[in-house]
Amino acid sequence: MSLGAPARSLRRPSFPWRPSTCFAWASLLGAGLVATPLIALALTALSPEATQIWPHLATNVIPRALADTLRLLIGVGALCAVIGVATAWLVTQYEFPGRRAFEWLLVLPLAMPTYITAYIYVEFLGFQGPLQTGLRALTGWRSLRDYWFPDPRNLVGAIVIMALVLYPYVYLSVRALFGLQGAAMVEAARTLGASRRRLFWRIGLPMARPALAAGLTLALLETLNDVGATEYLGVRSLTLSIYTTWVNRGSLPGAAQIACVMLAMVIGLILVEKRLRGQRRFALSVRQPRPVGRIRLTGRASLSAALVCVLPVLFGALLPIGFLISEVLSRGLLEQFDAALLRNLANALLLAGLASGLVVALGLAIAAASRLGREAWLQALARTASLGYAVPGTVLALGLLVPLAALDNRLADAAQTWLGVNPGLLLIGSGAALVIAYTVRFLSIAIAGIESGFARVSPRIDDAARLLGAGAPELLRRVHWPLMRPAIAAAALLVFVDCLKELPATLLLRPLNLDTLATIVYGHASRGSFEDGALASLLIVLAGLYPAIILARADGKPA
């Protein structure tokens, strides 16, 4: 070093992890929020008290719950794959009556929470329900001794009902691939004389494998997350075992151990999904993707295609929504409107609004850090922050309880020492814990949506703004924000509706004096009077319809 070297070169080197953008701290916060409950869960499961409970769980609880969960996943996965792939293939490859409407109608079941659909079908198919009542009126039968009727409250019923709600995850991902990326290959095969059956089995299905794996993983994660439908339909799943072990038996360490088994299953699902994707890649043409030329069906073939598409829509969305409207009108629930429902609606809207705002702000900062930062670890932090959606609500609530309770106790001690007052449980007692849980679980939706918005903005715009002296905050505020407002609004809408429907974490983390629409519906169903919660159910469903339609129409358009 020469004596004339600048003084700053003699200083200690700067901290090597110092980020190149201020938004990197948001990535650290998001990754920390997701990692904290998982670490707390592992520590709880390994506590000395937990080691005494494990033999009982391993012998009497986990084997049956694991077996039922595996059967449920296999059944729901198989049915979702069949319905999703078949309907996506029909609406993208053929022209038949109603095809344009089916393209977006097939997404409508996404607006139906699985637990509400389960409650509806138990009521609809029950002995006092409209179907059996009508059947007895037509035939003159009086009791179940005169005829046989299927009972939906079993594993098979749960598989069918959950698949009718969750198949759109497969349909959406596979339809996008069939409709745009596969056009050239399908048309080339047609010119070579491939039959319809050969086109599907040799071209369509192998090409759809990565999209099928991605859609199935989402559907199966939603199946694992469910607690309301499985409890009502009598399926002893791992999620339900966590809930009953914690709430009914008061064993937090035992619930944590079952949750760890469930986390292992989630990790296995993700690894299987990556394995199924394999090294397959289908590159897009350098030209703008174009829709495939559809074959017009006539006669019996066109009617069969329309029937295949109408059945999932009918049983997954139209019949349940019609049943709810009928119950609301026939029971006069609008005229006898309970003021408490308004309070619960306000609670749900407030919690969902707060969580949506926090999730979108954090997701925007994390996505901006990934785009504007130069460090490779920012991408890793963004992927860690996106893991929350893979963690079921019961597992997440269990993992958040211990650190939030510890933080509440620290805050109470500090307030007692400095102010002389005891504020109680500020986070768990106020509903703030629910906002944190929603943020952790749905952060990945905001990150994915906003990253897709960033992908549509050319990096050359960033370079030009930087050359003009704009820093990262100014670049985001003056350039990216105006261009990405539709993507941000769509992400906020999806997060808001998911928060409104969320049940497992809400049941476990809500204060005793706080109810939302979802917990009201669950409470009515638990007391055997679901019909009294028909109006609350209808409000949840109506809230989810608009985002489902927007998602269906946007997803089918080329970027």
Coordinates of C-alpha atoms in Angstrom, one line a residue:
M1 CA 0.0 0.0 0.0
S2 CA 1.4 3.4 -0.9
L3 CA 1.6 6.2 1.6
G4 CA -0.6 8.3 -0.7
A5 CA -3.5 5.9 -0.5
P6 CA -6.8 7.4 0.6
A7 CA -7.6 7.3 4.3
R8 CA -10.8 5.2 3.8
S9 CA -8.7 2.3 2.5
L10 CA -7.1 1.9 6.0
R11 CA -10.5 1.4 7.6
R12 CA -11.9 -2.0 8.5
P13 CA -13.8 -3.5 5.6
S14 CA -17.5 -3.0 5.7
F15 CA -19.7 -5.8 7.0
P16 CA -19.8 -8.4 4.2
W17 CA -23.5 -9.0 4.6
R18 CA -24.4 -5.4 4.2
P19 CA -27.2 -5.4 1.6
S20 CA -27.1 -3.4 -1.6
T21 CA -30.7 -2.3 -1.2
C22 CA -32.7 -1.1 1.7
F23 CA -35.5 -3.6 0.9
A24 CA -33.2 -6.5 1.9
W25 CA -34.3 -6.0 5.5
A26 CA -37.8 -6.9 4.5
S27 CA -36.5 -10.2 3.1
L28 CA -34.8 -10.9 6.4
L29 CA -38.0 -10.1 8.3
G30 CA -40.1 -12.3 6.0
A31 CA -37.7 -15.3 6.3
G32 CA -37.5 -14.8 10.1
L33 CA -41.3 -14.7 10.4
V34 CA -41.6 -18.1 8.6
A35 CA -38.6 -19.7 10.3
T36 CA -39.6 -18.7 13.9
P37 CA -42.7 -20.9 14.3
L38 CA -40.9 -23.9 12.7
I39 CA -38.0 -23.6 15.1
A40 CA -40.3 -23.2 18.1
L41 CA -42.3 -26.2 17.0
A42 CA -39.2 -28.4 16.8
L43 CA -38.1 -27.2 20.3
T44 CA -41.5 -27.9 21.8
A45 CA -41.6 -31.4 20.2
L46 CA -38.2 -32.2 21.7
S47 CA -39.0 -30.9 25.2
P48 CA -38.6 -33.4 28.1
E49 CA -42.4 -33.6 28.6
A50 CA -42.8 -34.5 25.0
T51 CA -40.6 -37.6 25.2
Q52 CA -43.0 -39.2 27.7
I53 CA -46.0 -38.6 25.4
W54 CA -44.4 -39.9 22.2
P55 CA -44.8 -43.7 22.9
H56 CA -48.6 -43.2 23.3
L57 CA -48.8 -41.1 20.1
A58 CA -46.7 -43.4 18.1
T59 CA -48.8 -46.4 19.2
N60 CA -52.4 -45.1 19.3
V61 CA -52.7 -41.8 17.4
I62 CA -50.3 -41.3 14.6
P63 CA -50.6 -44.7 12.7
R64 CA -54.4 -44.3 12.2
A65 CA -54.1 -40.6 11.5
L66 CA -51.3 -41.1 9.1
A67 CA -53.1 -43.9 7.3
D68 CA -56.3 -41.9 6.9
T69 CA -54.4 -38.8 5.7
L70 CA -52.5 -40.9 3.1
R71 CA -55.7 -42.4 1.8
L72 CA -57.3 -38.9 1.7
L73 CA -54.4 -37.5 -0.2
I74 CA -54.2 -40.3 -2.7
G75 CA -58.0 -40.2 -3.3
V76 CA -58.2 -36.4 -3.6
G77 CA -55.0 -36.3 -5.8
A78 CA -56.3 -38.9 -8.2
L79 CA -59.8 -37.3 -8.6
C80 CA -58.3 -33.8 -8.9
A81 CA -55.9 -35.0 -11.6
V82 CA -58.7 -36.7 -13.6
I83 CA -61.2 -33.8 -13.4
G84 CA -58.6 -31.1 -13.9
V85 CA -56.7 -32.6 -16.8
A86 CA -59.8 -33.9 -18.7
T87 CA -61.6 -30.5 -18.5
A88 CA -58.5 -28.5 -19.4
W89 CA -57.8 -30.7 -22.4
L90 CA -61.4 -30.4 -23.6
V91 CA -61.7 -26.6 -23.4
T92 CA -58.3 -26.0 -25.0
Q93 CA -58.4 -28.6 -27.8
Y94 CA -62.0 -28.8 -28.9
E95 CA -64.9 -26.5 -29.8
F96 CA -68.3 -27.5 -28.3
P97 CA -71.5 -25.7 -27.0
G98 CA -70.6 -23.6 -23.9
R99 CA -66.9 -24.0 -24.2
R100 CA -66.2 -20.2 -23.7
A101 CA -68.3 -20.1 -20.5
F102 CA -66.8 -23.4 -19.2
E103 CA -63.3 -21.8 -19.4
W104 CA -64.0 -19.6 -16.4
L105 CA -67.0 -21.5 -14.8
L106 CA -64.7 -24.4 -14.1
V107 CA -62.7 -22.2 -11.7
L108 CA -65.7 -21.2 -9.6
P109 CA -65.3 -24.0 -7.0
L110 CA -62.2 -22.2 -5.8
A111 CA -64.6 -19.7 -4.1
M112 CA -66.0 -22.5 -2.0
P113 CA -64.2 -23.2 1.3
T114 CA -63.9 -27.0 1.7
Y115 CA -65.6 -27.0 5.1
I116 CA -68.7 -25.1 3.9
T117 CA -69.0 -27.5 0.9
A118 CA -68.8 -30.4 3.3
Y119 CA -71.5 -28.9 5.6
I120 CA -73.8 -28.3 2.6
Y121 CA -73.5 -31.8 1.2
V122 CA -74.2 -33.4 4.6
E123 CA -77.3 -31.3 4.8
F124 CA -78.3 -31.8 1.2
L125 CA -77.9 -35.5 1.2
G126 CA -79.1 -36.1 4.8
F127 CA -82.4 -37.9 5.7
Q128 CA -84.1 -34.5 6.2
G129 CA -82.4 -32.9 3.2
P130 CA -84.3 -32.0 0.0
L131 CA -83.0 -34.9 -2.0
Q132 CA -84.1 -37.7 0.3
T133 CA -87.3 -35.8 1.1
G134 CA -88.1 -35.5 -2.6
L135 CA -87.3 -39.2 -3.1
R136 CA -89.6 -40.3 -0.4
A137 CA -92.4 -38.0 -1.7
L138 CA -92.1 -39.6 -5.2
T139 CA -91.8 -43.3 -4.1
G140 CA -93.9 -43.4 -0.9
W141 CA -91.0 -44.8 1.1
R142 CA -91.1 -43.8 4.8
S143 CA -87.7 -44.7 6.4
L144 CA -84.2 -45.9 5.6
R145 CA -85.4 -49.4 6.1
D146 CA -87.3 -49.0 2.8
Y147 CA -84.3 -47.9 0.7
W148 CA -80.6 -47.4 0.8
F149 CA -78.9 -44.0 0.4
P150 CA -75.2 -43.2 0.5
D151 CA -73.8 -41.4 3.6
P152 CA -71.2 -38.7 2.8
R153 CA -69.8 -38.7 6.3
N154 CA -66.9 -41.1 5.6
L155 CA -63.5 -41.2 3.8
V156 CA -65.0 -41.7 0.3
G157 CA -67.4 -38.8 0.9
A158 CA -64.5 -36.6 2.0
I159 CA -62.4 -37.5 -1.0
V160 CA -65.2 -36.7 -3.5
I161 CA -66.3 -33.4 -1.8
M162 CA -62.8 -32.1 -1.4
A163 CA -61.8 -33.0 -4.9
L164 CA -64.9 -31.1 -6.3
V165 CA -63.5 -28.0 -4.6
L166 CA -59.8 -28.4 -5.2
Y167 CA -59.6 -29.6 -8.8
P168 CA -59.3 -26.0 -10.2
Y169 CA -55.7 -25.9 -8.9
V170 CA -54.9 -28.6 -11.4
Y171 CA -57.2 -27.2 -14.1
L172 CA -55.7 -23.8 -14.0
S173 CA -52.1 -24.9 -14.2
V174 CA -52.7 -27.5 -16.9
R175 CA -55.0 -25.3 -19.0
A176 CA -52.3 -22.6 -19.3
L177 CA -49.9 -25.2 -20.7
F178 CA -52.3 -26.9 -23.0
G179 CA -53.7 -23.6 -24.4
L180 CA -50.5 -21.8 -25.2
Q181 CA -47.2 -23.7 -24.9
G182 CA -48.5 -26.9 -26.5
A183 CA -50.0 -25.4 -29.7
A184 CA -47.1 -26.1 -32.0
M185 CA -46.5 -29.6 -30.8
V186 CA -50.2 -30.6 -30.9
E187 CA -50.7 -29.2 -34.4
A188 CA -47.6 -30.9 -35.7
A189 CA -48.8 -34.2 -34.4
R190 CA -52.2 -33.6 -36.0
T191 CA -50.6 -33.0 -39.4
L192 CA -48.8 -36.4 -39.0
G193 CA -52.1 -38.1 -38.6
A194 CA -52.2 -38.7 -34.8
S195 CA -55.7 -39.7 -33.5
R196 CA -57.4 -37.8 -30.7
R197 CA -56.6 -40.5 -28.1
R198 CA -53.0 -40.7 -29.2
L199 CA -52.7 -36.9 -29.1
F200 CA -53.8 -36.9 -25.5
W201 CA -51.7 -39.9 -24.2
R202 CA -48.5 -39.3 -26.2
I203 CA -48.4 -35.5 -26.5
G204 CA -50.8 -33.8 -24.1
L205 CA -50.4 -35.8 -20.9
P206 CA -46.5 -36.1 -20.9
M207 CA -46.3 -32.4 -21.7
A208 CA -48.6 -31.5 -18.8
R209 CA -46.6 -33.4 -16.2
P210 CA -44.8 -30.4 -14.7
A211 CA -48.0 -28.3 -14.6
L212 CA -49.9 -31.3 -13.2
A213 CA -47.3 -31.8 -10.4
A214 CA -47.5 -28.1 -9.5
G215 CA -51.3 -28.1 -9.4
L216 CA -51.6 -31.3 -7.5
T217 CA -49.1 -30.1 -4.9
L218 CA -51.3 -27.0 -4.2
A219 CA -54.5 -29.2 -4.0
L220 CA -52.8 -31.7 -1.6
L221 CA -51.4 -28.9 0.6
E222 CA -54.9 -27.5 0.9
T223 CA -56.2 -31.0 1.7
L224 CA -53.6 -31.2 4.5
N225 CA -54.5 -27.8 5.8
D226 CA -58.2 -28.6 6.2
V227 CA -59.7 -29.3 9.6
G228 CA -63.4 -28.3 9.3
A229 CA -64.4 -30.7 6.5
T230 CA -62.4 -33.7 7.8
E231 CA -63.8 -33.3 11.3
Y232 CA -67.4 -33.0 10.0
L233 CA -67.0 -35.9 7.6
G234 CA -65.5 -38.2 10.3
V235 CA -61.9 -38.5 8.8
R236 CA -59.3 -38.8 11.5
S237 CA -56.5 -36.8 9.6
L238 CA -53.2 -35.6 11.1
T239 CA -54.5 -32.0 11.1
L240 CA -57.6 -33.0 13.1
S241 CA -55.3 -35.0 15.5
I242 CA -53.2 -31.9 16.1
Y243 CA -56.3 -29.9 16.8
T244 CA -57.9 -32.4 19.2
T245 CA -54.6 -33.2 21.0
W246 CA -54.0 -29.5 21.7
V247 CA -57.6 -28.2 22.3
N248 CA -59.4 -31.2 23.8
R249 CA -56.5 -33.0 25.6
G250 CA -54.5 -29.9 26.4
S251 CA -51.2 -31.4 25.3
L252 CA -49.1 -28.8 23.5
P253 CA -46.0 -31.0 23.2
G254 CA -48.0 -33.9 21.9
A255 CA -49.6 -31.7 19.3
A256 CA -46.2 -30.4 18.3
Q257 CA -44.9 -33.9 17.8
I258 CA -47.8 -34.8 15.5
A259 CA -47.2 -31.4 13.7
C260 CA -43.6 -32.4 13.1
V261 CA -44.8 -35.7 11.5
M262 CA -47.1 -33.6 9.3
L263 CA -44.3 -31.3 8.3
A264 CA -42.3 -34.3 7.3
M265 CA -45.2 -35.2 5.0
V266 CA -45.3 -31.7 3.5
I267 CA -41.6 -31.8 2.8
G268 CA -42.1 -35.2 1.2
L269 CA -44.9 -33.8 -1.0
I270 CA -42.6 -31.0 -2.2
L271 CA -39.8 -33.4 -3.0
V272 CA -42.2 -35.7 -4.9
E273 CA -43.4 -32.7 -6.8
K274 CA -39.8 -31.8 -7.8
R275 CA -39.2 -35.4 -8.7
L276 CA -42.3 -35.6 -10.9
R277 CA -41.2 -32.4 -12.7
G278 CA -37.8 -34.0 -13.3
Q279 CA -35.6 -32.3 -15.8
R280 CA -38.5 -31.7 -18.2
R281 CA -38.6 -28.2 -19.7
F282 CA -40.9 -27.0 -22.5
A283 CA -39.3 -23.8 -24.0
L284 CA -41.5 -21.1 -25.3
S285 CA -41.2 -20.0 -28.8
V286 CA -39.3 -16.7 -29.3
R287 CA -42.6 -15.5 -31.0
Q288 CA -45.6 -14.6 -29.1
P289 CA -47.4 -17.8 -28.0
R290 CA -50.6 -18.4 -30.0
P291 CA -53.7 -20.4 -29.0
V292 CA -54.1 -23.9 -30.4
G293 CA -56.5 -24.4 -33.3
R294 CA -59.5 -26.2 -31.8
I295 CA -61.3 -29.2 -33.4
R296 CA -65.1 -28.7 -33.7
L297 CA -67.0 -31.5 -32.1
T298 CA -70.5 -32.5 -33.4
G299 CA -73.4 -34.7 -32.3
R300 CA -72.9 -37.1 -29.4
A301 CA -69.2 -36.1 -28.9
S302 CA -70.0 -32.4 -28.4
L303 CA -72.8 -33.3 -25.8
S304 CA -70.4 -35.6 -24.0
A305 CA -67.7 -32.9 -23.8
A306 CA -70.2 -30.4 -22.5
L307 CA -71.5 -32.9 -19.9
V308 CA -67.9 -33.6 -18.7
C309 CA -67.4 -29.9 -18.1
V310 CA -70.8 -29.1 -16.6
L311 CA -70.7 -31.8 -13.9
P312 CA -67.7 -30.4 -11.8
V313 CA -69.2 -26.9 -12.1
L314 CA -72.7 -28.1 -11.0
F315 CA -71.5 -30.1 -8.0
G316 CA -68.5 -28.0 -7.1
A317 CA -70.1 -24.5 -7.2
L318 CA -73.7 -24.1 -8.5
L319 CA -75.5 -26.6 -6.3
P320 CA -73.8 -25.5 -3.1
I321 CA -74.4 -21.8 -3.8
G322 CA -78.0 -22.5 -4.8
F323 CA -78.5 -24.5 -1.5
L324 CA -77.1 -21.6 0.5
I325 CA -79.4 -19.1 -1.2
S326 CA -82.4 -21.4 -0.7
E327 CA -81.6 -21.8 3.0
V328 CA -81.2 -18.0 3.5
L329 CA -84.5 -17.2 1.7
S330 CA -86.6 -20.1 3.1
R331 CA -85.6 -19.5 6.7
G332 CA -86.0 -15.7 6.5
L333 CA -82.4 -15.1 7.6
L334 CA -82.3 -11.7 5.9
E335 CA -85.5 -10.6 7.7
Q336 CA -84.2 -11.9 11.1
F337 CA -80.8 -10.5 10.6
D338 CA -78.8 -10.8 13.7
A339 CA -76.7 -7.8 14.7
A340 CA -74.0 -10.1 16.0
L341 CA -73.4 -11.2 12.5
L342 CA -72.5 -7.6 11.6
R343 CA -70.0 -7.5 14.4
N344 CA -68.4 -10.8 13.3
L345 CA -68.4 -9.6 9.7
A346 CA -66.5 -6.4 10.9
N347 CA -64.0 -8.6 12.8
A348 CA -63.4 -10.7 9.7
L349 CA -63.0 -7.7 7.4
L350 CA -60.7 -5.9 9.9
L351 CA -58.4 -8.8 10.4
A352 CA -58.3 -9.7 6.7
G353 CA -57.8 -6.0 5.8
L354 CA -54.9 -5.6 8.3
A355 CA -53.3 -8.8 7.2
S356 CA -53.7 -8.0 3.5
G357 CA -52.1 -4.6 3.9
L358 CA -49.1 -6.1 5.9
V359 CA -48.7 -9.0 3.5
V360 CA -48.7 -6.9 0.3
A361 CA -46.3 -4.3 1.8
L362 CA -43.9 -7.0 2.9
G363 CA -44.3 -9.0 -0.3
L364 CA -43.6 -5.8 -2.4
A365 CA -40.5 -5.1 -0.4
I366 CA -39.2 -8.7 -0.7
A367 CA -39.9 -8.9 -4.4
A368 CA -38.2 -5.5 -4.9
A369 CA -35.2 -6.7 -3.0
S370 CA -35.0 -9.8 -5.2
R371 CA -35.1 -7.7 -8.3
L372 CA -33.0 -4.7 -7.3
G373 CA -30.4 -6.4 -5.0
R374 CA -27.2 -7.8 -6.3
E375 CA -26.7 -10.5 -3.6
A376 CA -27.6 -14.2 -4.3
W377 CA -28.8 -14.7 -0.7
L378 CA -31.7 -12.3 -1.3
Q379 CA -33.2 -14.9 -3.6
A380 CA -32.7 -17.6 -0.9
L381 CA -34.4 -15.4 1.7
A382 CA -37.3 -14.7 -0.7
R383 CA -37.8 -18.4 -1.2
T384 CA -37.7 -19.0 2.6
A385 CA -40.3 -16.3 3.1
S386 CA -42.5 -18.1 0.6
L387 CA -42.6 -21.4 2.5
G388 CA -45.4 -20.3 4.8
Y389 CA -48.1 -21.4 2.4
A390 CA -46.8 -25.0 2.6
V391 CA -47.2 -25.0 6.4
P392 CA -50.8 -26.1 7.4
G393 CA -52.7 -23.6 9.6
T394 CA -52.8 -25.8 12.6
V395 CA -49.0 -26.4 12.5
L396 CA -48.4 -22.7 12.0
A397 CA -50.6 -21.7 14.9
L398 CA -48.9 -24.3 17.1
G399 CA -45.5 -22.9 16.2
L400 CA -46.5 -19.3 16.7
L401 CA -48.1 -19.8 20.1
V402 CA -44.9 -20.3 22.1
P403 CA -42.8 -17.4 20.8
L404 CA -45.8 -15.0 20.9
A405 CA -46.7 -16.0 24.4
A406 CA -43.1 -15.4 25.5
L407 CA -43.1 -12.0 23.8
D408 CA -46.4 -11.2 25.4
N409 CA -44.9 -12.0 28.8
R410 CA -41.9 -9.8 28.2
L411 CA -44.1 -6.9 27.1
A412 CA -46.2 -7.3 30.2
D413 CA -43.2 -7.4 32.5
A414 CA -41.8 -4.3 30.9
A415 CA -45.1 -2.4 31.2
Q416 CA -45.4 -3.5 34.8
T417 CA -41.8 -2.3 35.6
W418 CA -41.9 1.0 33.7
L419 CA -45.5 2.0 33.8
G420 CA -46.9 0.1 36.8
V421 CA -49.7 -1.5 34.8
N422 CA -50.3 -5.0 33.5
P423 CA -51.6 -4.9 29.9
G424 CA -52.2 -8.6 29.8
L425 CA -51.6 -10.6 26.6
L426 CA -51.2 -7.8 24.0
L427 CA -50.6 -10.0 21.0
I428 CA -52.6 -13.2 21.7
G429 CA -55.4 -11.3 23.5
S430 CA -56.0 -8.7 20.9
G431 CA -56.1 -10.7 17.6
A432 CA -52.7 -9.4 16.6
A433 CA -51.5 -13.0 16.7
L434 CA -54.1 -13.8 14.0
V435 CA -52.7 -11.0 11.7
I436 CA -49.2 -12.4 12.2
A437 CA -50.4 -15.9 11.4
Y438 CA -52.2 -14.8 8.2
T439 CA -49.1 -12.8 7.2
V440 CA -46.8 -15.8 7.5
R441 CA -49.2 -18.2 5.8
F442 CA -50.2 -16.0 2.8
L443 CA -47.0 -14.0 2.2
S444 CA -46.1 -16.4 -0.6
I445 CA -49.2 -15.4 -2.6
A446 CA -48.2 -11.7 -2.5
I447 CA -44.6 -12.5 -3.4
A448 CA -45.5 -14.7 -6.3
G449 CA -48.1 -12.2 -7.7
I450 CA -45.8 -9.2 -7.4
E451 CA -42.8 -11.0 -8.8
S452 CA -44.9 -11.9 -11.9
G453 CA -45.8 -8.2 -12.1
F454 CA -42.1 -7.3 -12.0
A455 CA -41.4 -9.8 -14.7
R456 CA -43.5 -7.8 -17.1
V457 CA -41.4 -4.7 -16.5
S458 CA -38.3 -4.6 -18.7
P459 CA -35.0 -4.4 -16.8
R460 CA -33.9 -1.7 -19.2
I461 CA -36.3 0.7 -17.5
D462 CA -34.5 0.0 -14.2
D463 CA -31.1 0.7 -15.9
A464 CA -32.3 3.9 -17.4
A465 CA -33.7 5.1 -14.1
R466 CA -30.5 4.2 -12.3
L467 CA -28.4 6.1 -14.9
L468 CA -30.6 9.2 -14.1
G469 CA -29.6 8.8 -10.4
A470 CA -32.8 7.1 -9.0
G471 CA -32.2 5.0 -5.9
A472 CA -34.1 1.8 -5.1
P473 CA -37.0 3.5 -3.1
E474 CA -37.5 6.2 -5.8
L475 CA -37.3 3.6 -8.6
L476 CA -40.0 1.5 -6.9
R477 CA -42.2 4.6 -6.1
R478 CA -42.0 6.4 -9.4
V479 CA -41.5 3.6 -12.0
H480 CA -42.5 0.2 -10.7
W481 CA -45.6 1.2 -8.7
P482 CA -47.5 2.8 -11.5
L483 CA -46.7 -0.1 -13.9
M484 CA -47.5 -2.8 -11.4
R485 CA -50.7 -1.6 -9.7
P486 CA -52.9 -4.2 -11.3
A487 CA -50.6 -7.1 -10.2
I488 CA -50.4 -5.6 -6.6
A489 CA -54.2 -5.1 -6.5
A490 CA -54.8 -8.7 -7.6
A491 CA -52.4 -10.1 -5.0
A492 CA -54.1 -8.0 -2.3
L493 CA -57.5 -9.3 -3.4
L494 CA -56.5 -12.9 -3.3
V495 CA -54.8 -12.6 0.1
F496 CA -57.9 -10.8 1.5
V497 CA -60.2 -13.6 0.4
D498 CA -57.9 -16.3 1.7
C499 CA -57.8 -14.5 5.1
L500 CA -61.6 -14.3 5.1
K501 CA -61.9 -18.1 4.6
E502 CA -59.0 -19.2 6.8
L503 CA -60.3 -21.5 9.6
P504 CA -57.6 -23.7 11.3
A505 CA -55.3 -21.0 12.5
T506 CA -58.3 -18.7 13.3
L507 CA -59.8 -21.4 15.6
L508 CA -56.6 -21.9 17.5
L509 CA -55.2 -18.4 17.9
R510 CA -58.4 -16.2 18.2
P511 CA -59.1 -14.6 21.6
L512 CA -62.1 -16.0 23.4
N513 CA -64.2 -12.9 22.7
L514 CA -63.5 -12.6 19.0
D515 CA -65.3 -14.5 16.2
T516 CA -65.1 -14.2 12.4
L517 CA -67.5 -15.5 9.7
A518 CA -65.5 -18.7 9.4
T519 CA -65.6 -19.5 13.1
I520 CA -69.3 -18.6 13.2
V521 CA -70.0 -21.2 10.4
Y522 CA -67.8 -23.8 12.2
G523 CA -69.7 -23.2 15.5
H524 CA -73.1 -23.7 13.9
A525 CA -71.9 -26.9 12.2
S526 CA -70.4 -28.2 15.4
R527 CA -73.7 -27.7 17.2
G528 CA -75.5 -29.5 14.3
S529 CA -77.3 -26.4 13.1
F530 CA -75.4 -25.4 10.0
E531 CA -78.5 -24.0 8.4
D532 CA -78.4 -21.2 10.9
G533 CA -75.0 -20.2 9.6
A534 CA -76.1 -20.2 5.9
L535 CA -76.0 -16.4 5.6
A536 CA -72.5 -16.2 7.0
S537 CA -71.5 -19.0 4.6
L538 CA -73.0 -17.2 1.7
L539 CA -71.1 -14.0 2.6
I540 CA -67.8 -15.9 2.6
V541 CA -68.6 -17.6 -0.8
L542 CA -69.7 -14.3 -2.4
A543 CA -66.5 -12.7 -1.2
G544 CA -64.5 -15.4 -3.0
L545 CA -66.5 -15.4 -6.3
Y546 CA -65.1 -12.2 -7.8
P547 CA -61.4 -13.0 -7.3
A548 CA -62.1 -16.5 -8.7
I549 CA -63.6 -15.1 -11.9
I550 CA -60.8 -12.5 -12.3
L551 CA -58.2 -15.3 -11.8
A552 CA -59.9 -17.5 -14.4
R553 CA -60.1 -14.8 -17.0
A554 CA -56.6 -13.5 -16.4
D555 CA -55.0 -16.9 -16.4
G556 CA -56.1 -17.8 -19.8
K557 CA -54.6 -14.8 -21.5
P558 CA -51.1 -14.7 -22.9
A559 CA -48.7 -12.5 -21.0

